[in-house]
mmCIF file of C-alpha atoms in Angstrom:
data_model
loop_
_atom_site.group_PDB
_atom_site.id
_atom_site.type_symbol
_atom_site.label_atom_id
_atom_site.label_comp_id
_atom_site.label_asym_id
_atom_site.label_seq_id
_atom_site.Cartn_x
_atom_site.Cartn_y
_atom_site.Cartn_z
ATOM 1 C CA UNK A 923 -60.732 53.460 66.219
ATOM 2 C CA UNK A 924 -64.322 53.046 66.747
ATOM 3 C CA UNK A 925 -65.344 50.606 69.389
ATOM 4 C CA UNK A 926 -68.491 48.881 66.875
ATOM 5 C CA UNK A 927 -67.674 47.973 62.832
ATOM 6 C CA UNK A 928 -71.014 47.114 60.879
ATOM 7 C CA UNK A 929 -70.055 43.851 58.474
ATOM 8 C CA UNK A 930 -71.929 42.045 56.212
ATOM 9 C CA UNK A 931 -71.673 38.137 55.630
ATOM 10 C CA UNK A 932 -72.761 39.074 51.982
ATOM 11 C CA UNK A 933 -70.108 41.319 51.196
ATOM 12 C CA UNK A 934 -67.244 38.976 52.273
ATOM 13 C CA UNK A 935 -68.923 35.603 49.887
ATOM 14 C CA UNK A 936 -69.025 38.185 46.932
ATOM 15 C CA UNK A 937 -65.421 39.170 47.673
ATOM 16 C CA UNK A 938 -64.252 35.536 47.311
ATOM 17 C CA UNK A 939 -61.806 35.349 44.760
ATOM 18 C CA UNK A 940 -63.241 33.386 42.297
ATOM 19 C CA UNK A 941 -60.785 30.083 42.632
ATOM 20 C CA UNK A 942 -60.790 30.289 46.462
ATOM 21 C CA UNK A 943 -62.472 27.537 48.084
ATOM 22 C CA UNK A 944 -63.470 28.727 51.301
ATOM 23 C CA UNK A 945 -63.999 32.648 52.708
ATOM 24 C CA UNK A 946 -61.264 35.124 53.509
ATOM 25 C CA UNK A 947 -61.355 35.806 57.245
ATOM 26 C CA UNK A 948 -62.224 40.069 56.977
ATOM 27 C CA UNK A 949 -64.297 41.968 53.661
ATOM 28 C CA UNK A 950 -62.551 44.782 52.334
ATOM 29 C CA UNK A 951 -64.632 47.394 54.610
ATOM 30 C CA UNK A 952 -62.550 46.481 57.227
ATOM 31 C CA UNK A 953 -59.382 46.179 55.809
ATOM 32 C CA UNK A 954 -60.386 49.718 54.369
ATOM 33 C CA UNK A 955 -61.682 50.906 57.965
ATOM 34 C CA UNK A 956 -58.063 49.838 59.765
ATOM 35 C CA UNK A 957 -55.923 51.113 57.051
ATOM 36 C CA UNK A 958 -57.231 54.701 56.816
ATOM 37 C CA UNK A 959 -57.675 54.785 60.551
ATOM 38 C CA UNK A 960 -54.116 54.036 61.158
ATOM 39 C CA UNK A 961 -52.141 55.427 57.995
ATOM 40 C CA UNK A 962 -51.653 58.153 55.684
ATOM 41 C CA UNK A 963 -50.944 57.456 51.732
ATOM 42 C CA UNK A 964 -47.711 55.696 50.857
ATOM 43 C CA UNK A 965 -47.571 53.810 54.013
ATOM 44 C CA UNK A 966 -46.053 50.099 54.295
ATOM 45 C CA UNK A 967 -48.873 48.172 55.319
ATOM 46 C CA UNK A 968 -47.866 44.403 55.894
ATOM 47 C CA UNK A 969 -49.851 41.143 56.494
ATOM 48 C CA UNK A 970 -47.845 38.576 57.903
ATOM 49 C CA UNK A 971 -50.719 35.946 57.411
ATOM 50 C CA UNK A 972 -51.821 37.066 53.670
ATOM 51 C CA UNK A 973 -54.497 34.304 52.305
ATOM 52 C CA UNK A 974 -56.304 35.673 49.445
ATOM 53 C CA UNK A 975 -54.459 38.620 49.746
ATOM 54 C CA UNK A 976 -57.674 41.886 50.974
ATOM 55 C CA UNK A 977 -55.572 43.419 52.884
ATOM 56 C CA UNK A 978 -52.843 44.270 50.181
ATOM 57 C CA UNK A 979 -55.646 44.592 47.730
ATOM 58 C CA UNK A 980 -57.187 47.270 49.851
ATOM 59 C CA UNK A 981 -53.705 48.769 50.667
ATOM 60 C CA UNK A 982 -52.927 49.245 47.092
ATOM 61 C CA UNK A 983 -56.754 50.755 46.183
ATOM 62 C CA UNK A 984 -55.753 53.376 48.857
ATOM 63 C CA UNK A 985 -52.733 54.659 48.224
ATOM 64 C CA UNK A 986 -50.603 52.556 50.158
ATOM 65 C CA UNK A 987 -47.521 49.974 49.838
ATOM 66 C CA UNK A 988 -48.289 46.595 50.867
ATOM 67 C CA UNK A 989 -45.904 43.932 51.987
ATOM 68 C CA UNK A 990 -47.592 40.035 52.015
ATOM 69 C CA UNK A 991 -46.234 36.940 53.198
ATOM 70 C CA UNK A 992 -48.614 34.055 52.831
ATOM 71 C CA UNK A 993 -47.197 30.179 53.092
ATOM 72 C CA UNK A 994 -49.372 28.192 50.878
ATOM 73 C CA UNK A 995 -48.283 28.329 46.765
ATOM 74 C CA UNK A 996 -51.434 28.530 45.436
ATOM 75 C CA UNK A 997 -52.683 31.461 47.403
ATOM 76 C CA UNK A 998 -49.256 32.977 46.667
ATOM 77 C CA UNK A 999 -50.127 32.277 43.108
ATOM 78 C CA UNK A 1000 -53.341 33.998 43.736
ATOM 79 C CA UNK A 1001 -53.077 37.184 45.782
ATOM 80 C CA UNK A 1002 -50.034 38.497 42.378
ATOM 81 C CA UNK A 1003 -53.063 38.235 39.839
ATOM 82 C CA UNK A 1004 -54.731 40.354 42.581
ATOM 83 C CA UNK A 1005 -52.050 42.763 42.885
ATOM 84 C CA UNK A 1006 -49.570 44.775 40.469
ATOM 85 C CA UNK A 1007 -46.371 43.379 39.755
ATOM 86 C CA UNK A 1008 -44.502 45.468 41.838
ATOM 87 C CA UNK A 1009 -46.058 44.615 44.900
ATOM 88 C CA UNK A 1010 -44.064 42.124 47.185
ATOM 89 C CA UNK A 1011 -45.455 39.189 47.972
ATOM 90 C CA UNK A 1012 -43.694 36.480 50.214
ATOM 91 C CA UNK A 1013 -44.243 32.884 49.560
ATOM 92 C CA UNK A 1014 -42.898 31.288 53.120
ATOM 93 C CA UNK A 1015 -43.652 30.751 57.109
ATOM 94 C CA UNK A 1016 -44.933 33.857 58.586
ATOM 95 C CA UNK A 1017 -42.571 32.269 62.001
ATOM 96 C CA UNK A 1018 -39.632 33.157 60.186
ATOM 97 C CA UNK A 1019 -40.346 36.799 59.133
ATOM 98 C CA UNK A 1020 -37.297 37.965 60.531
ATOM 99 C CA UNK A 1021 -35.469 36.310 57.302
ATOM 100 C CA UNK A 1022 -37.521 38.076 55.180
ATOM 101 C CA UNK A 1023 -36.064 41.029 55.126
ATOM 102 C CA UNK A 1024 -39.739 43.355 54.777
ATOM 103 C CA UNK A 1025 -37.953 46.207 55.974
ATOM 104 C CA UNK A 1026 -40.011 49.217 57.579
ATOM 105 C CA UNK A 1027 -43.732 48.922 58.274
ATOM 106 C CA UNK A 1028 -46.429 51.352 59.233
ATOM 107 C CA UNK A 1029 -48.917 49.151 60.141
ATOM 108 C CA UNK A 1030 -49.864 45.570 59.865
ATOM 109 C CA UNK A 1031 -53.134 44.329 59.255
ATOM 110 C CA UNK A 1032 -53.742 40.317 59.388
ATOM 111 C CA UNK A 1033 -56.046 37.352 60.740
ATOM 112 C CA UNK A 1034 -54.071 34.624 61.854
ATOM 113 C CA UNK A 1035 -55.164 31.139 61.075
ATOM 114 C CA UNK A 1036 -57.518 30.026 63.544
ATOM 115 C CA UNK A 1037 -56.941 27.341 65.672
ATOM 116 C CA UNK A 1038 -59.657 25.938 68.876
ATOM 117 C CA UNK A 1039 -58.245 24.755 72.523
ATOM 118 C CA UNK A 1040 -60.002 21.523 71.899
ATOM 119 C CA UNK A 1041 -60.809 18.984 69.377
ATOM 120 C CA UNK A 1042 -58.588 20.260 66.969
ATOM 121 C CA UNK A 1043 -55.051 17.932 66.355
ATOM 122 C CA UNK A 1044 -54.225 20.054 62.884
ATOM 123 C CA UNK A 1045 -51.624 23.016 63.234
ATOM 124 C CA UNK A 1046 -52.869 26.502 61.588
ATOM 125 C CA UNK A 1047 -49.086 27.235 61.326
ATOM 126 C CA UNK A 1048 -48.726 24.571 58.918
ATOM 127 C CA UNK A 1049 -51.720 25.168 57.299
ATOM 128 C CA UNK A 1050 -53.217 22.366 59.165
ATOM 129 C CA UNK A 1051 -51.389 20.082 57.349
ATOM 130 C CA UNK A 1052 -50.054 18.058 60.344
ATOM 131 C CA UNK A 1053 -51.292 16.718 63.213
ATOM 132 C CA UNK A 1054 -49.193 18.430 66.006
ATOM 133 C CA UNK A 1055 -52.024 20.882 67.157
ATOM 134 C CA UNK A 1056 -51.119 22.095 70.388
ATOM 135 C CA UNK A 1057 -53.128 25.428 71.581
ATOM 136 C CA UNK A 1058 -50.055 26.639 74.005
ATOM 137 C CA UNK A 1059 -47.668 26.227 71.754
ATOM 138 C CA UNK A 1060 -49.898 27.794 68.950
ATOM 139 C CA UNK A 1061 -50.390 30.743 71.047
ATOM 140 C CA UNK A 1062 -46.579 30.911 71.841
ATOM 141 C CA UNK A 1063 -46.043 31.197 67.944
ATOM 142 C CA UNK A 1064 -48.183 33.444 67.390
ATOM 143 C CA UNK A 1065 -46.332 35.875 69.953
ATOM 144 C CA UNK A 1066 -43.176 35.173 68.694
ATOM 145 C CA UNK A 1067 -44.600 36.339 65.201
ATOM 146 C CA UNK A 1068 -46.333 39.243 66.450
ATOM 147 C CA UNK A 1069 -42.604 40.239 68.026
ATOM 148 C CA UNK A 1070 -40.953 39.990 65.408
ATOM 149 C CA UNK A 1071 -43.525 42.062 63.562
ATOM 150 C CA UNK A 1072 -42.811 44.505 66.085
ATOM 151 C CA UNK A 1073 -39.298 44.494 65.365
ATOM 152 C CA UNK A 1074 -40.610 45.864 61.732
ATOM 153 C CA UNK A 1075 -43.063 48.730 63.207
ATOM 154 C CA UNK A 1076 -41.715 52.500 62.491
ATOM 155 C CA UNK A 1077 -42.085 54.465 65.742
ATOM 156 C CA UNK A 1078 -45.963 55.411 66.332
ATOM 157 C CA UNK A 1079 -46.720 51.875 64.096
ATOM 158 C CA UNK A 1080 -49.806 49.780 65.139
ATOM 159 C CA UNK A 1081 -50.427 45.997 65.121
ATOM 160 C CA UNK A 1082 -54.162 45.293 64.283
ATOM 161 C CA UNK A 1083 -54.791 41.251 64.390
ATOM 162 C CA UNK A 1084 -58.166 40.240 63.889
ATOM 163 C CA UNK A 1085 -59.308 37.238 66.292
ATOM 164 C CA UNK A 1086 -62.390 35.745 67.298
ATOM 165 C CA UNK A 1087 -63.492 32.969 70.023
ATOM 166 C CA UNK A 1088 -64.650 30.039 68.657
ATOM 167 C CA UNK A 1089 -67.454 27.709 69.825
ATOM 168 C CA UNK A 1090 -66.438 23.923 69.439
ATOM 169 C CA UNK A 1091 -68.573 21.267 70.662
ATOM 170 C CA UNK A 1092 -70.072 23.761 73.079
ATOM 171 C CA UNK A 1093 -66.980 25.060 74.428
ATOM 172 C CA UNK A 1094 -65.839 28.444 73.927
ATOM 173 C CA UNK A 1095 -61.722 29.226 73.126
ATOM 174 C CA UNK A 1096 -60.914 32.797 74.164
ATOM 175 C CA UNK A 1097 -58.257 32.957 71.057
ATOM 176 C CA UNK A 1098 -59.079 36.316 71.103
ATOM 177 C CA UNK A 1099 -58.434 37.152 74.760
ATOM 178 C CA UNK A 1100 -55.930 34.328 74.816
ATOM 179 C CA UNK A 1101 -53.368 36.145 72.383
ATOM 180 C CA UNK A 1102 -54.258 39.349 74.023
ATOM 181 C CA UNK A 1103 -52.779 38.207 77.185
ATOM 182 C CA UNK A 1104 -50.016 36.783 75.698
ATOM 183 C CA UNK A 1105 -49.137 39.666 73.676
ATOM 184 C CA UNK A 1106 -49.366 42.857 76.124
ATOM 185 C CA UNK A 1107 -46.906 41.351 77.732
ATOM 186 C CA UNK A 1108 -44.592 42.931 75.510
ATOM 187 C CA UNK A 1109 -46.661 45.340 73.467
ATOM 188 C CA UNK A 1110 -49.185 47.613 73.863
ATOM 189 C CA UNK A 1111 -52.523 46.948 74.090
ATOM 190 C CA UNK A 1112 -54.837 49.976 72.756
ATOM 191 C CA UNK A 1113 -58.014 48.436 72.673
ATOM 192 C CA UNK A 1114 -61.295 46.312 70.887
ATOM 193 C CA UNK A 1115 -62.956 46.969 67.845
ATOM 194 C CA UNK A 1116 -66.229 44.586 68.212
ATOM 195 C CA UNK A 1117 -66.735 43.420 64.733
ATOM 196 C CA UNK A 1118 -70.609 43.150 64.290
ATOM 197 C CA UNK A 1119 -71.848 40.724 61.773
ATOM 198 C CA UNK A 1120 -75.601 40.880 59.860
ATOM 199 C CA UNK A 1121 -75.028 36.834 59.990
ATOM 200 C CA UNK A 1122 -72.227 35.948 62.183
ATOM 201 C CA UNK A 1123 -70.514 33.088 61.459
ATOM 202 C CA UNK A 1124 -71.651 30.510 63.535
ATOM 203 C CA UNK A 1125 -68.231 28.977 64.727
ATOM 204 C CA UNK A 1126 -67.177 32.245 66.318
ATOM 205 C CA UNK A 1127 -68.742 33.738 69.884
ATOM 206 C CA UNK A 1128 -67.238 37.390 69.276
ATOM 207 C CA UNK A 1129 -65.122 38.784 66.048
ATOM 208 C CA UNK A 1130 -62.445 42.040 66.885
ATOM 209 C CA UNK A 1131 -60.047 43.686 65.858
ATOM 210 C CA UNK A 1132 -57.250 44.008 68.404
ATOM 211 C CA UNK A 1133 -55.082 47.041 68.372
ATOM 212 C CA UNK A 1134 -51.296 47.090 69.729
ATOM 213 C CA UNK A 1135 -48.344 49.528 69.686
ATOM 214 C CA UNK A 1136 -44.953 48.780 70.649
ATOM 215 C CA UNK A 1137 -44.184 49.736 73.918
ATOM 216 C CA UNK A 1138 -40.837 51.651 72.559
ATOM 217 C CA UNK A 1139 -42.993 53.791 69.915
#
């Protein structure tokens, strides 16, 4: 892919849906930039980590299949007045994919909930309903999804997670560079998209796009 993506902090306010409370993570121009990098029409494109639901939006504008799992009920609710009504959409734990049964994926686009290395008791995994933050651990299960994503890829699939840093209090959490390193361990890693914002968002140091392949592909 290309190493620089133009994005606009307008575009991705005027793509809120309209009962969302907060932003989705990517606009559709990159959702739309990954998805015809990486695929051809009819391809399975899956986001383990759905929210709002762009990148099976985008997926179906283009031609392609897309496979959501998202864990919250009312963004469930959401993303199927977004799509058609055969698209699947998952509601459930993105940690327990493997009992999903998605089947075979091309590609899979997401954005992990975000979570910093200090200052920060919720847990993304729960939606940050709890108070057992832990960044370690978070970064563990985020691996362990990521694998068993993997376990889903066709041969010649790719993995694209968007991740930034984060500034808290200062203090900057490589979550990017963090899950990188815990990740091409087992996969692997292809390279940085920097993700170049007219107004970045001020929380976040750096915004990419992170592409893997399976190291079996």
């Amino acid at each position: 892919m290309e190493r620089t993506l133009e994005l606009s902090a307008d575009d991705l306010r005027a793509e809120r849906p309209g009962s969302a409370t907060e932003d989705v993570h990517f606009p559709e121009a990159l959702a739309r930039f990954v998805i015809e990098a990486h695929t051809a029409p009819g391809a399975v494109v899956l986001d383990p980590f759905a929210g709002y639901g762009t990148t099976l939006v985008v997926s179906e504008q283009l031609g392609r299949q897309p496979v959501g799992v998202e864990l919250l009920a009312d963004r469930v609710a959401l993303i199927r007045q977004r799509v058609r009504p055969e698209t699947r959409v998952i509601q459930g734990d993105a940690r327990q994919l493997d009992d999903f049964g998605v089947g075979a994926v091309d590609l899979c686009l997401t954005s992990p909930p975000y979570m910093s290395a200090i200052e920060h008791p919720q847990n993304p995994l729960t939606a940050y309903s709890s108070l057992d933050g832990h960044y370690p651990t978070y970064l563990e299960e985020l691996v362990k999804v990521f694998l068993a994503v993997d376990r889903c890829l066709r041969p010649g699939g790719v993995l694209v997670i968007n991740a930034a840093n984060i500034w808290t209090g200062g203090v900057v959490t490589p979550l990017a560079w963090d899950l990188t390193h815990g990740l091409q361990q087992h996969l692997t890693f292809c390279g940085e998209t920097y993700l170049r914002w007219d107004r970045p968002p001020e929380f976040t140091s750096g915004d990419y796009c992170l592409t893997f392949r399976s190291t079996t592909s």
